[in-house]
Short mmCIF file of C-alpha atoms and ligand atoms in Angstrom, two decimals:
data_model
loop_
_atom_site.label_atom_id
_atom_site.label_comp_id
_atom_site.label_asym_id
_atom_site.label_seq_id
_atom_site.Cartn_x
_atom_site.Cartn_y
_atom_site.Cartn_z
CA MET U 1 108.85 94.82 105.20
CA THR U 2 109.24 98.58 104.71
CA ILE U 3 108.50 100.37 107.96
CA PRO U 4 105.26 102.37 107.69
CA LYS U 5 105.10 105.98 108.91
CA ILE U 6 101.57 105.41 110.18
CA VAL U 7 100.24 102.33 111.99
CA ILE U 8 96.48 102.22 112.45
CA LEU U 9 94.86 99.76 114.85
CA THR U 10 91.17 99.21 114.18
CA GLY U 11 88.51 97.49 116.25
CA ALA U 12 84.82 96.64 116.02
CA GLY U 13 83.79 100.30 116.45
CA ILE U 14 84.96 101.22 112.94
CA SER U 15 82.50 98.71 111.47
CA ALA U 16 79.57 99.51 113.79
CA GLU U 17 78.06 102.07 111.41
CA SER U 18 78.37 99.51 108.61
CA GLY U 19 75.83 97.35 110.42
CA LEU U 20 78.15 94.96 112.28
CA SER U 21 77.68 94.73 116.04
CA THR U 22 80.59 95.40 118.36
CA PHE U 23 81.47 92.76 120.95
CA ARG U 24 81.01 94.37 124.32
CA ALA U 25 78.11 96.78 123.79
CA GLN U 26 74.59 96.03 124.98
CA ASN U 27 73.00 93.93 122.24
CA GLY U 28 76.58 93.20 121.14
CA LEU U 29 77.77 90.20 119.20
CA TRP U 30 78.20 88.04 122.27
CA GLU U 31 74.79 88.84 123.82
CA GLY U 32 73.19 85.49 124.60
CA TYR U 33 76.48 83.60 124.18
CA ASN U 34 79.09 82.48 126.67
CA VAL U 35 82.48 83.81 125.50
CA ASP U 36 84.20 80.65 126.77
CA ASP U 37 81.91 78.63 124.50
CA VAL U 38 82.33 80.56 121.23
CA ALA U 39 85.69 82.28 121.55
CA THR U 40 88.08 79.64 122.90
CA TYR U 41 89.55 76.49 121.40
CA ALA U 42 88.29 74.51 124.41
CA GLY U 43 84.75 75.72 123.63
CA TYR U 44 85.21 74.63 120.02
CA LYS U 45 86.38 71.17 121.05
CA ARG U 46 83.42 70.84 123.45
CA ASP U 47 80.82 71.65 120.82
CA PRO U 48 82.26 72.24 117.32
CA ILE U 49 78.81 72.19 115.69
CA ALA U 50 77.51 75.04 117.88
CA VAL U 51 80.67 77.09 117.31
CA HIS U 52 80.46 76.60 113.54
CA GLN U 53 76.79 77.66 113.71
CA PHE U 54 77.86 80.91 115.44
CA TYR U 55 80.48 81.71 112.78
CA ASN U 56 78.16 80.58 109.95
CA MET U 57 75.68 83.17 111.27
CA LEU U 58 78.38 85.88 111.36
CA ARG U 59 79.56 84.91 107.85
CA HIS U 60 76.00 85.32 106.55
CA LYS U 61 75.67 88.69 108.25
CA LEU U 62 78.94 89.96 106.77
CA GLN U 63 77.74 89.05 103.28
CA ASP U 64 74.41 90.85 103.69
CA PRO U 65 74.38 93.42 100.83
CA LYS U 66 73.45 96.10 103.37
CA VAL U 67 76.80 95.62 105.14
CA CYS U 68 79.37 97.76 103.36
CA PRO U 69 82.30 100.03 104.22
CA ASN U 70 81.52 103.42 105.76
CA ALA U 71 83.26 106.78 105.45
CA ALA U 72 85.90 105.79 108.01
CA HIS U 73 87.02 102.73 106.01
CA TYR U 74 87.12 104.82 102.83
CA ALA U 75 89.12 107.58 104.51
CA LEU U 76 91.82 105.09 105.58
CA ALA U 77 91.95 103.67 102.04
CA GLU U 78 92.37 107.20 100.68
CA LEU U 79 95.17 107.86 103.19
CA GLU U 80 97.02 104.78 101.94
CA GLN U 81 96.45 105.78 98.33
CA LYS U 82 97.80 109.29 98.94
CA LEU U 83 100.82 108.35 101.12
CA GLY U 84 101.60 105.01 99.47
CA SER U 85 101.03 101.48 100.77
CA ASP U 86 104.51 101.28 102.31
CA ASN U 87 103.70 104.21 104.58
CA VAL U 88 100.33 103.17 105.98
CA LEU U 89 99.73 99.85 107.76
CA ILE U 90 96.31 98.85 109.07
CA VAL U 91 96.47 96.32 111.88
CA THR U 92 92.88 95.25 112.35
CA GLN U 93 91.39 93.17 115.13
CA ASN U 94 88.30 92.85 112.95
CA VAL U 95 87.52 89.64 111.16
CA ASP U 96 85.37 91.42 108.55
CA ASN U 97 86.68 92.44 105.11
CA LEU U 98 85.45 96.04 105.05
CA HIS U 99 88.96 97.56 104.86
CA GLU U 100 89.62 95.45 101.74
CA GLN U 101 86.24 96.39 100.27
CA ALA U 102 87.06 100.08 100.80
CA GLY U 103 90.34 99.67 98.91
CA SER U 104 93.00 99.38 101.63
CA LYS U 105 95.84 97.02 100.67
CA ASN U 106 98.37 96.97 103.49
CA ILE U 107 96.35 95.15 106.16
CA ILE U 108 97.20 92.68 108.90
CA HIS U 109 94.23 90.74 110.29
CA MET U 110 95.70 89.95 113.68
CA HIS U 111 92.56 88.09 114.91
CA GLY U 112 91.94 86.21 111.66
CA GLU U 113 89.29 86.45 108.97
CA LEU U 114 85.68 85.33 108.92
CA LEU U 115 85.71 84.54 105.20
CA LYS U 116 88.54 82.03 105.62
CA VAL U 117 88.81 78.64 107.27
CA ARG U 118 91.87 76.67 108.34
CA ASN U 119 92.70 72.99 108.17
CA GLU U 120 93.71 72.00 111.70
CA GLN U 121 96.02 69.27 110.50
CA ASN U 122 98.11 70.98 107.82
CA GLY U 123 97.40 74.66 108.58
CA GLN U 124 96.15 75.33 105.05
CA ILE U 125 93.98 78.45 104.84
CA THR U 126 91.19 78.68 102.25
CA GLU U 127 88.48 81.19 101.42
CA CYS U 128 85.00 80.31 102.65
CA PHE U 129 81.82 82.17 101.77
CA SER U 130 79.26 79.58 102.83
CA ASP U 131 78.28 77.52 105.85
CA VAL U 132 80.76 75.05 107.27
CA ASP U 133 79.31 71.63 108.06
CA TYR U 134 81.44 69.98 110.74
CA ASN U 135 80.02 66.56 109.90
CA GLN U 136 81.32 66.89 106.33
CA ASN U 137 84.86 67.84 107.35
CA LYS U 138 86.01 67.61 110.95
CA LEU U 139 89.42 69.19 110.26
CA ILE U 140 88.13 72.60 109.17
CA ARG U 141 87.96 75.32 111.83
CA PRO U 142 87.16 79.05 111.56
CA HIS U 143 90.28 81.12 110.77
CA ILE U 144 89.69 83.16 113.94
CA VAL U 145 92.13 83.82 116.79
CA TRP U 146 90.37 82.78 119.99
CA PHE U 147 91.35 83.66 123.55
CA GLY U 148 94.52 81.85 124.54
CA GLU U 149 95.75 81.65 120.94
CA ILE U 150 98.60 83.75 119.57
CA PRO U 151 97.46 86.59 117.28
CA LEU U 152 98.80 86.55 113.72
CA GLN U 153 101.88 88.34 112.30
CA MET U 154 102.97 89.65 115.70
CA ASP U 155 106.63 90.08 114.66
CA GLU U 156 105.65 92.34 111.76
CA ILE U 157 103.32 94.32 114.01
CA TYR U 158 105.96 94.94 116.69
CA ASP U 159 108.58 95.82 114.04
CA ALA U 160 106.19 98.47 112.72
CA LEU U 161 105.17 99.75 116.17
CA THR U 162 108.73 100.26 117.31
CA GLN U 163 109.61 102.42 114.30
CA THR U 164 106.43 104.20 113.32
CA GLU U 165 105.88 107.97 113.53
CA TYR U 166 102.14 107.74 114.24
CA PHE U 167 100.01 105.18 116.06
CA ILE U 168 96.29 105.70 115.60
CA SER U 169 93.76 103.51 117.43
CA ILE U 170 90.21 103.52 116.09
CA GLY U 171 87.04 101.98 117.57
CA THR U 172 88.52 99.54 120.06
CA SER U 173 87.65 99.26 123.75
CA GLY U 174 91.14 98.30 124.95
CA ASN U 175 89.89 95.16 126.67
CA VAL U 176 91.92 92.63 124.71
CA TYR U 177 95.69 92.08 124.74
CA PRO U 178 98.14 92.21 123.08
CA ALA U 179 96.35 94.89 120.96
CA ALA U 180 95.49 96.94 124.07
CA GLY U 181 99.23 97.23 124.81
CA PHE U 182 100.29 98.54 121.39
CA VAL U 183 99.88 102.18 122.48
CA GLN U 184 102.52 101.68 125.17
CA VAL U 185 104.97 100.21 122.67
CA ALA U 186 104.36 103.12 120.30
CA ASN U 187 104.74 105.68 123.11
CA GLN U 188 108.04 104.10 124.17
CA SER U 189 109.22 104.33 120.56
CA GLY U 190 108.49 108.05 120.43
CA ALA U 191 105.47 107.84 118.11
CA LYS U 192 102.59 110.29 118.21
CA THR U 193 99.63 108.37 119.62
CA VAL U 194 96.01 109.13 118.78
CA GLU U 195 92.72 107.60 119.94
CA LEU U 196 89.63 107.98 117.75
CA ASN U 197 86.61 106.35 119.39
CA LEU U 198 82.97 106.82 120.26
CA GLU U 199 83.93 107.01 123.93
CA PRO U 200 87.18 106.76 125.91
CA SER U 201 88.75 103.31 125.86
CA LEU U 202 90.30 101.62 128.88
CA GLY U 203 93.72 102.92 127.78
CA GLU U 204 92.50 106.47 127.15
CA ASN U 205 95.15 108.12 129.36
CA LEU U 206 97.97 106.54 127.34
CA PHE U 207 97.11 108.50 124.19
CA GLN U 208 98.53 111.96 123.52
CA THR U 209 95.60 113.03 121.32
CA LYS U 210 92.01 111.84 121.71
CA ILE U 211 88.97 112.62 119.63
CA TYR U 212 85.56 111.17 120.45
CA GLY U 213 82.58 110.69 118.17
CA PRO U 214 81.28 108.25 115.54
CA ALA U 215 84.07 106.86 113.35
CA SER U 216 82.31 107.87 110.11
CA LYS U 217 82.58 111.52 111.21
CA ILE U 218 85.86 111.81 113.11
CA VAL U 219 88.09 109.50 111.05
CA PRO U 220 87.67 111.31 107.67
CA LYS U 221 88.24 114.64 109.42
CA PHE U 222 91.40 113.44 111.17
CA VAL U 223 92.73 111.75 108.04
CA GLN U 224 92.57 115.09 106.22
CA THR U 225 95.11 116.47 108.72
CA LEU U 226 97.57 113.74 107.63
CA ILE U 227 97.23 114.14 103.87
C1 BJW N 301 82.71 103.11 118.07
C2 BJW N 301 81.51 103.20 117.40
C3 BJW N 301 81.47 104.09 116.36
C4 BJW N 301 81.24 101.77 118.93
N1 BJW N 301 82.54 104.82 116.05
N2 BJW N 301 83.77 103.85 117.76
C5 BJW N 301 94.87 89.09 131.81
C6 BJW N 301 95.58 90.26 131.56
C7 BJW N 301 96.08 90.55 130.28
C8 BJW N 301 95.85 89.67 129.22
C9 BJW N 301 95.16 88.53 129.48
C10 BJW N 301 94.68 88.24 130.75
N3 BJW N 301 94.03 87.05 130.68
C11 BJW N 301 94.09 86.60 129.40
C12 BJW N 301 94.78 87.50 128.66
C13 BJW N 301 95.06 87.43 127.21
C14 BJW N 301 93.80 87.57 126.39
C15 BJW N 301 93.06 88.83 126.81
O1 BJW N 301 93.39 89.94 126.42
N4 BJW N 301 92.01 88.68 127.61
C16 BJW N 301 91.28 89.83 128.11
C17 BJW N 301 89.80 89.51 128.12
C18 BJW N 301 91.85 90.22 129.45
N5 BJW N 301 94.24 87.69 125.01
C19 BJW N 301 94.42 86.63 124.26
O2 BJW N 301 94.17 85.50 124.65
C20 BJW N 301 95.03 86.86 122.90
N6 BJW N 301 96.18 86.06 122.76
C21 BJW N 301 97.27 86.23 123.51
O3 BJW N 301 97.36 87.08 124.37
O4 BJW N 301 98.27 85.35 123.19
C22 BJW N 301 99.50 85.46 123.91
C23 BJW N 301 100.55 86.11 123.07
C24 BJW N 301 100.36 87.37 122.55
C25 BJW N 301 101.36 87.98 121.79
C26 BJW N 301 102.53 87.33 121.54
C27 BJW N 301 102.72 86.05 122.05
C28 BJW N 301 101.73 85.45 122.83
C29 BJW N 301 94.06 86.49 121.80
C30 BJW N 301 92.90 87.42 121.74
C31 BJW N 301 91.90 86.97 120.69
C32 BJW N 301 90.70 87.86 120.63
N7 BJW N 301 89.74 87.34 119.73
C33 BJW N 301 88.49 88.05 119.54
C34 BJW N 301 87.57 87.21 118.64
C35 BJW N 301 86.67 86.25 119.25
C36 BJW N 301 85.92 85.46 118.24
C37 BJW N 301 84.79 86.18 117.55
O5 BJW N 301 85.01 86.80 116.50
O6 BJW N 301 83.67 86.04 118.03
O7 BJW N 301 88.68 89.26 118.84
S1 BJW N 301 87.78 88.58 121.07
C38 BJW N 301 87.07 90.06 120.45
O8 BJW N 301 87.64 91.21 121.14
C39 BJW N 301 87.54 90.13 118.98
C40 BJW N 301 87.96 91.57 118.87
O9 BJW N 301 88.88 91.71 117.81
C41 BJW N 301 88.53 91.89 120.22
C42 BJW N 301 88.60 93.36 120.54
O10 BJW N 301 87.32 93.92 120.61
P1 BJW N 301 87.09 95.41 120.12
O11 BJW N 301 87.32 95.50 118.67
O12 BJW N 301 87.83 96.35 120.98
O13 BJW N 301 85.49 95.56 120.33
P2 BJW N 301 84.67 96.03 121.61
O14 BJW N 301 83.27 95.61 121.41
O15 BJW N 301 85.32 95.62 122.87
O16 BJW N 301 84.78 97.62 121.57
C43 BJW N 301 84.18 98.40 120.56
C44 BJW N 301 84.65 99.83 120.68
O17 BJW N 301 84.11 100.55 119.58
C45 BJW N 301 84.18 100.53 121.96
O18 BJW N 301 85.28 101.24 122.52
C46 BJW N 301 83.14 101.54 121.46
O19 BJW N 301 83.15 102.77 122.18
C47 BJW N 301 83.60 101.78 120.04
N8 BJW N 301 82.53 102.15 119.13
N9 BJW N 301 80.62 102.31 118.02
C48 BJW N 301 83.68 104.67 116.81
N10 BJW N 301 80.33 104.26 115.64
#
Protein backbone atom coordinates (compact mmCIF):
# COMPACT_ATOMS: atom_id res chain seq x y z
CA MET A 1 0.00 0.00 0.00
CA THR A 2 1.24 3.50 -0.83
CA ILE A 3 1.18 5.65 2.29
CA PRO A 4 -1.49 8.35 2.03
CA LYS A 5 -0.70 11.96 2.94
CA ILE A 6 -4.16 12.36 4.44
CA VAL A 7 -6.05 9.83 6.57
CA ILE A 8 -9.69 10.68 7.24
CA LEU A 9 -11.67 8.86 9.93
CA THR A 10 -15.43 9.18 9.50
CA GLY A 11 -18.27 8.31 11.85
CA ALA A 12 -22.05 8.37 11.88
CA GLY A 13 -22.14 12.20 12.05
CA ILE A 14 -21.04 12.56 8.42
CA SER A 15 -24.13 10.63 7.30
CA ALA A 16 -26.61 12.28 9.70
CA GLU A 17 -27.63 14.96 7.19
CA SER A 18 -28.14 12.21 4.60
CA GLY A 19 -30.99 10.87 6.73
CA LEU A 20 -29.18 8.12 8.65
CA SER A 21 -29.42 8.27 12.45
CA THR A 22 -26.28 8.37 14.54
CA PHE A 23 -25.87 5.78 17.29
CA ARG A 24 -25.69 7.68 20.53
CA ALA A 25 -27.96 10.69 19.95
CA GLN A 26 -31.47 10.90 21.39
CA ASN A 27 -33.70 9.07 18.92
CA GLY A 28 -30.49 7.42 17.71
CA LEU A 29 -30.20 4.08 15.97
CA TRP A 30 -30.08 2.11 19.18
CA GLU A 31 -33.07 3.82 20.84
CA GLY A 32 -35.37 1.03 21.98
CA TYR A 33 -32.67 -1.64 21.55
CA ASN A 34 -30.23 -3.19 23.97
CA VAL A 35 -26.71 -2.81 22.53
CA ASP A 36 -25.71 -6.20 23.96
CA ASP A 37 -28.57 -7.75 21.99
CA VAL A 38 -27.95 -6.21 18.56
CA ALA A 39 -24.25 -5.34 18.55
CA THR A 40 -22.48 -8.39 19.99
CA TYR A 41 -21.91 -11.90 18.69
CA ALA A 42 -23.39 -13.29 21.92
CA GLY A 43 -26.58 -11.32 21.23
CA TYR A 44 -26.66 -12.74 17.70
CA LYS A 45 -26.28 -16.29 18.95
CA ARG A 46 -29.05 -15.73 21.53
CA ASP A 47 -31.56 -14.49 18.98
CA PRO A 48 -30.28 -14.51 15.37
CA ILE A 49 -33.75 -13.83 13.94
CA ALA A 50 -34.17 -10.61 15.94
CA VAL A 51 -30.66 -9.43 15.04
CA HIS A 52 -31.26 -10.12 11.33
CA GLN A 53 -34.54 -8.18 11.62
CA PHE A 54 -32.61 -5.18 13.00
CA TYR A 55 -30.06 -5.23 10.15
CA ASN A 56 -32.79 -5.95 7.55
CA MET A 57 -34.47 -2.75 8.77
CA LEU A 58 -31.20 -0.78 8.49
CA ARG A 59 -30.54 -2.25 5.02
CA HIS A 60 -33.99 -1.07 3.89
CA LYS A 61 -33.38 2.39 5.30
CA LEU A 62 -30.01 2.71 3.55
CA GLN A 63 -31.64 1.88 0.22
CA ASP A 64 -34.41 4.46 0.65
CA PRO A 65 -34.03 6.76 -2.41
CA LYS A 66 -34.10 9.75 -0.06
CA VAL A 67 -30.84 8.60 1.57
CA CYS A 68 -27.98 9.91 -0.53
CA PRO A 69 -24.53 11.46 -0.02
CA ASN A 70 -24.37 15.03 1.28
CA ALA A 71 -21.90 17.84 0.59
CA ALA A 72 -19.39 16.41 3.08
CA HIS A 73 -19.18 13.03 1.29
CA TYR A 74 -18.82 14.81 -2.06
CA ALA A 75 -16.10 17.11 -0.73
CA LEU A 76 -14.00 14.11 0.41
CA ALA A 77 -14.47 12.47 -2.99
CA GLU A 78 -13.32 15.68 -4.67
CA LEU A 79 -10.27 15.81 -2.38
CA GLU A 80 -9.31 12.29 -3.46
CA GLN A 81 -9.88 13.15 -7.11
CA LYS A 82 -7.69 16.27 -6.86
CA LEU A 83 -4.83 14.77 -4.78
CA GLY A 84 -4.99 11.23 -6.18
CA SER A 85 -6.30 8.04 -4.56
CA ASP A 86 -2.86 7.10 -3.19
CA ASN A 87 -2.79 10.30 -1.14
CA VAL A 88 -6.20 10.21 0.52
CA LEU A 89 -7.44 7.27 2.60
CA ILE A 90 -10.90 7.23 4.17
CA VAL A 91 -11.15 4.94 7.17
CA THR A 92 -14.85 4.81 7.92
CA GLN A 93 -16.59 3.35 10.94
CA ASN A 94 -19.81 3.65 8.97
CA VAL A 95 -21.46 0.61 7.50
CA ASP A 96 -23.31 2.67 4.86
CA ASN A 97 -22.04 3.10 1.29
CA LEU A 98 -22.37 6.88 0.99
CA HIS A 99 -18.63 7.48 0.48
CA GLU A 100 -18.72 5.06 -2.48
CA GLN A 101 -21.87 6.70 -3.84
CA ALA A 102 -20.16 10.10 -3.67
CA GLY A 103 -17.22 8.78 -5.70
CA SER A 104 -14.51 8.03 -3.10
CA LYS A 105 -12.40 4.99 -4.01
CA ASN A 106 -9.76 4.52 -1.33
CA ILE A 107 -11.95 3.43 1.59
CA ILE A 108 -11.53 1.03 4.48
CA HIS A 109 -14.77 -0.03 6.18
CA MET A 110 -13.29 -0.92 9.55
CA HIS A 111 -16.69 -1.86 11.09
CA GLY A 112 -17.97 -3.76 8.04
CA GLU A 113 -20.68 -3.06 5.49
CA LEU A 114 -24.44 -3.26 5.72
CA LEU A 115 -24.87 -4.29 2.09
CA LYS A 116 -22.70 -7.38 2.57
CA VAL A 117 -23.13 -10.62 4.49
CA ARG A 118 -20.56 -13.19 5.55
CA ASN A 119 -20.65 -16.97 5.65
CA GLU A 120 -19.66 -17.93 9.19
CA GLN A 121 -18.16 -21.21 8.11
CA ASN A 122 -15.91 -20.26 5.18
CA GLY A 123 -15.67 -16.47 5.67
CA GLN A 124 -16.97 -15.76 2.17
CA ILE A 125 -18.34 -12.22 1.81
CA THR A 126 -21.17 -11.50 -0.64
CA GLU A 127 -23.26 -8.47 -1.54
CA CYS A 128 -26.75 -8.39 -0.05
CA PHE A 129 -29.44 -5.88 -0.92
CA SER A 130 -32.47 -7.68 0.49
CA ASP A 131 -33.69 -9.23 3.73
CA VAL A 132 -31.78 -12.12 5.21
CA ASP A 133 -33.94 -15.02 6.37
CA TYR A 134 -32.08 -16.95 9.05
CA ASN A 135 -34.34 -19.97 8.58
CA GLN A 136 -33.26 -20.21 4.94
CA ASN A 137 -29.53 -20.09 5.69
CA LYS A 138 -28.21 -20.34 9.23
CA LEU A 139 -24.58 -19.70 8.23
CA ILE A 140 -25.10 -16.16 6.92
CA ARG A 141 -24.42 -13.30 9.35
CA PRO A 142 -24.32 -9.52 8.81
CA HIS A 143 -20.86 -8.33 7.68
CA ILE A 144 -20.71 -6.00 10.70
CA VAL A 145 -17.99 -5.75 13.35
CA TRP A 146 -19.71 -6.11 16.70
CA PHE A 147 -18.30 -5.25 20.13
CA GLY A 148 -15.59 -7.70 21.10
CA GLU A 149 -14.71 -8.45 17.46
CA ILE A 150 -11.54 -7.21 15.77
CA PRO A 151 -12.13 -4.35 13.32
CA LEU A 152 -11.10 -4.95 9.71
CA GLN A 153 -7.79 -4.07 7.98
CA MET A 154 -6.17 -2.84 11.19
CA ASP A 155 -2.61 -3.39 9.93
CA GLU A 156 -3.22 -1.16 6.91
CA ILE A 157 -4.84 1.48 9.10
CA TYR A 158 -1.94 1.61 11.57
CA ASP A 159 0.61 1.64 8.73
CA ALA A 160 -1.17 4.69 7.31
CA LEU A 161 -1.60 6.42 10.70
CA THR A 162 2.06 6.12 11.60
CA GLN A 163 3.21 7.79 8.37
CA THR A 164 0.48 10.23 7.41
CA GLU A 165 0.87 14.02 7.33
CA TYR A 166 -2.76 14.76 8.25
CA PHE A 167 -5.30 12.93 10.39
CA ILE A 168 -8.81 14.31 10.09
CA SER A 169 -11.65 12.94 12.23
CA ILE A 170 -15.19 13.72 11.09
CA GLY A 171 -18.51 13.11 12.86
CA THR A 172 -17.48 10.56 15.46
CA SER A 173 -18.13 10.75 19.20
CA GLY A 174 -14.89 9.06 20.29
CA ASN A 175 -16.73 6.44 22.34
CA VAL A 176 -15.52 3.36 20.49
CA TYR A 177 -12.00 1.91 20.37
CA PRO A 178 -9.71 1.33 18.58
CA ALA A 179 -10.95 4.20 16.34
CA ALA A 180 -11.07 6.61 19.30
CA GLY A 181 -7.33 6.03 19.81
CA PHE A 182 -6.23 6.81 16.24
CA VAL A 183 -5.68 10.50 17.04
CA GLN A 184 -3.05 9.56 19.63
CA VAL A 185 -1.22 7.36 17.13
CA ALA A 186 -1.28 10.16 14.56
CA ASN A 187 -0.09 12.74 17.11
CA GLN A 188 2.80 10.48 18.14
CA SER A 189 3.73 10.17 14.46
CA GLY A 190 3.92 13.93 14.06
CA ALA A 191 0.77 14.31 11.92
CA LYS A 192 -1.42 17.39 11.97
CA THR A 193 -4.65 16.35 13.69
CA VAL A 194 -8.04 17.91 12.98
CA GLU A 195 -11.50 17.32 14.44
CA LEU A 196 -14.56 18.29 12.39
CA ASN A 197 -17.75 17.57 14.32
CA LEU A 198 -21.10 18.97 15.34
CA GLU A 199 -19.86 19.17 18.92
CA PRO A 200 -16.64 18.28 20.74
CA SER A 201 -15.95 14.54 20.90
CA LEU A 202 -14.63 12.74 23.97
CA GLY A 203 -11.09 13.09 22.58
CA GLU A 204 -11.47 16.77 21.72
CA ASN A 205 -8.35 17.88 23.64
CA LEU A 206 -6.14 15.52 21.61
CA PHE A 207 -6.73 17.41 18.36
CA GLN A 208 -4.58 20.36 17.32
CA THR A 209 -7.31 21.96 15.21
CA LYS A 210 -11.05 21.72 15.88
CA ILE A 211 -13.95 23.07 13.90
CA TYR A 212 -17.54 22.55 15.02
CA GLY A 213 -20.71 22.66 12.96
CA PRO A 214 -22.74 20.44 10.61
CA ALA A 215 -20.53 18.26 8.40
CA SER A 216 -22.23 19.45 5.19
CA LYS A 217 -21.01 22.98 5.96
CA ILE A 218 -17.62 22.59 7.65
CA VAL A 219 -16.17 19.68 5.68
CA PRO A 220 -16.38 21.29 2.18
CA LYS A 221 -14.91 24.50 3.61
CA PHE A 222 -12.01 22.69 5.29
CA VAL A 223 -11.35 20.51 2.25
CA GLN A 224 -10.84 23.65 0.16
CA THR A 225 -7.87 24.54 2.40
CA LEU A 226 -6.22 21.23 1.41
CA ILE A 227 -6.72 21.43 -2.35
C1 LIG B 1 -22.41 15.30 13.49
C2 LIG B 1 -23.59 15.62 12.88
C3 LIG B 1 -23.49 16.42 11.76
C4 LIG B 1 -24.08 14.41 14.53
N1 LIG B 1 -22.30 16.84 11.34
N2 LIG B 1 -21.23 15.72 13.06
C5 LIG B 1 -12.99 -0.29 27.70
C6 LIG B 1 -12.05 0.65 27.32
C7 LIG B 1 -11.59 0.72 25.99
C8 LIG B 1 -12.10 -0.14 25.02
C9 LIG B 1 -13.02 -1.06 25.41
C10 LIG B 1 -13.46 -1.14 26.72
N3 LIG B 1 -14.38 -2.14 26.79
C11 LIG B 1 -14.53 -2.68 25.56
C12 LIG B 1 -13.69 -2.03 24.70
C13 LIG B 1 -13.54 -2.27 23.25
C14 LIG B 1 -14.78 -1.88 22.49
C15 LIG B 1 -15.17 -0.45 22.84
O1 LIG B 1 -14.61 0.52 22.34
N4 LIG B 1 -16.16 -0.28 23.71
C16 LIG B 1 -16.56 1.05 24.14
C17 LIG B 1 -18.07 1.10 24.26
C18 LIG B 1 -15.82 1.37 25.42
N5 LIG B 1 -14.43 -1.96 21.08
C19 LIG B 1 -14.56 -3.09 20.41
O2 LIG B 1 -15.05 -4.09 20.92
C20 LIG B 1 -14.01 -3.10 19.01
N6 LIG B 1 -13.11 -4.17 18.88
C21 LIG B 1 -11.95 -4.22 19.55
O3 LIG B 1 -11.60 -3.35 20.34
O4 LIG B 1 -11.22 -5.33 19.26
C22 LIG B 1 -9.95 -5.48 19.90
C23 LIG B 1 -8.83 -5.17 18.95
C24 LIG B 1 -8.76 -3.94 18.34
C25 LIG B 1 -7.70 -3.64 17.48
C26 LIG B 1 -6.74 -4.58 17.22
C27 LIG B 1 -6.82 -5.83 17.82
C28 LIG B 1 -7.87 -6.11 18.70
C29 LIG B 1 -15.12 -3.30 18.00
C30 LIG B 1 -16.03 -2.12 17.93
C31 LIG B 1 -17.18 -2.39 16.97
C32 LIG B 1 -18.13 -1.23 16.90
N7 LIG B 1 -19.25 -1.57 16.09
C33 LIG B 1 -20.31 -0.59 15.92
C34 LIG B 1 -21.46 -1.24 15.14
C35 LIG B 1 -22.52 -1.90 15.88
C36 LIG B 1 -23.51 -2.55 14.98
C37 LIG B 1 -24.48 -1.63 14.29
O5 LIG B 1 -24.19 -1.16 13.18
O6 LIG B 1 -25.56 -1.46 14.84
O7 LIG B 1 -19.88 0.49 15.11
S1 LIG B 1 -20.76 0.20 17.43
C38 LIG B 1 -21.13 1.77 16.72
O8 LIG B 1 -20.25 2.79 17.28
C39 LIG B 1 -20.77 1.62 15.24
C40 LIG B 1 -20.02 2.90 14.98
O9 LIG B 1 -19.18 2.74 13.87
C41 LIG B 1 -19.29 3.17 16.26
C42 LIG B 1 -18.86 4.59 16.46
O10 LIG B 1 -19.96 5.45 16.55
P1 LIG B 1 -19.86 6.91 15.94
O11 LIG B 1 -19.72 6.84 14.49
O12 LIG B 1 -18.85 7.71 16.68
O13 LIG B 1 -21.36 7.46 16.22
P2 LIG B 1 -21.94 8.21 17.51
O14 LIG B 1 -23.42 8.13 17.41
O15 LIG B 1 -21.33 7.74 18.76
O16 LIG B 1 -21.46 9.72 17.32
C43 LIG B 1 -21.93 10.55 16.28
C44 LIG B 1 -21.12 11.83 16.25
O17 LIG B 1 -21.55 12.58 15.13
C45 LIG B 1 -21.32 12.71 17.50
O18 LIG B 1 -20.04 13.16 17.94
C46 LIG B 1 -22.12 13.90 16.97
O19 LIG B 1 -21.76 15.13 17.58
C47 LIG B 1 -21.72 13.93 15.51
N8 LIG B 1 -22.73 14.48 14.63
N9 LIG B 1 -24.62 15.02 13.61
C48 LIG B 1 -21.19 16.47 12.05
N10 LIG B 1 -24.61 16.81 11.10
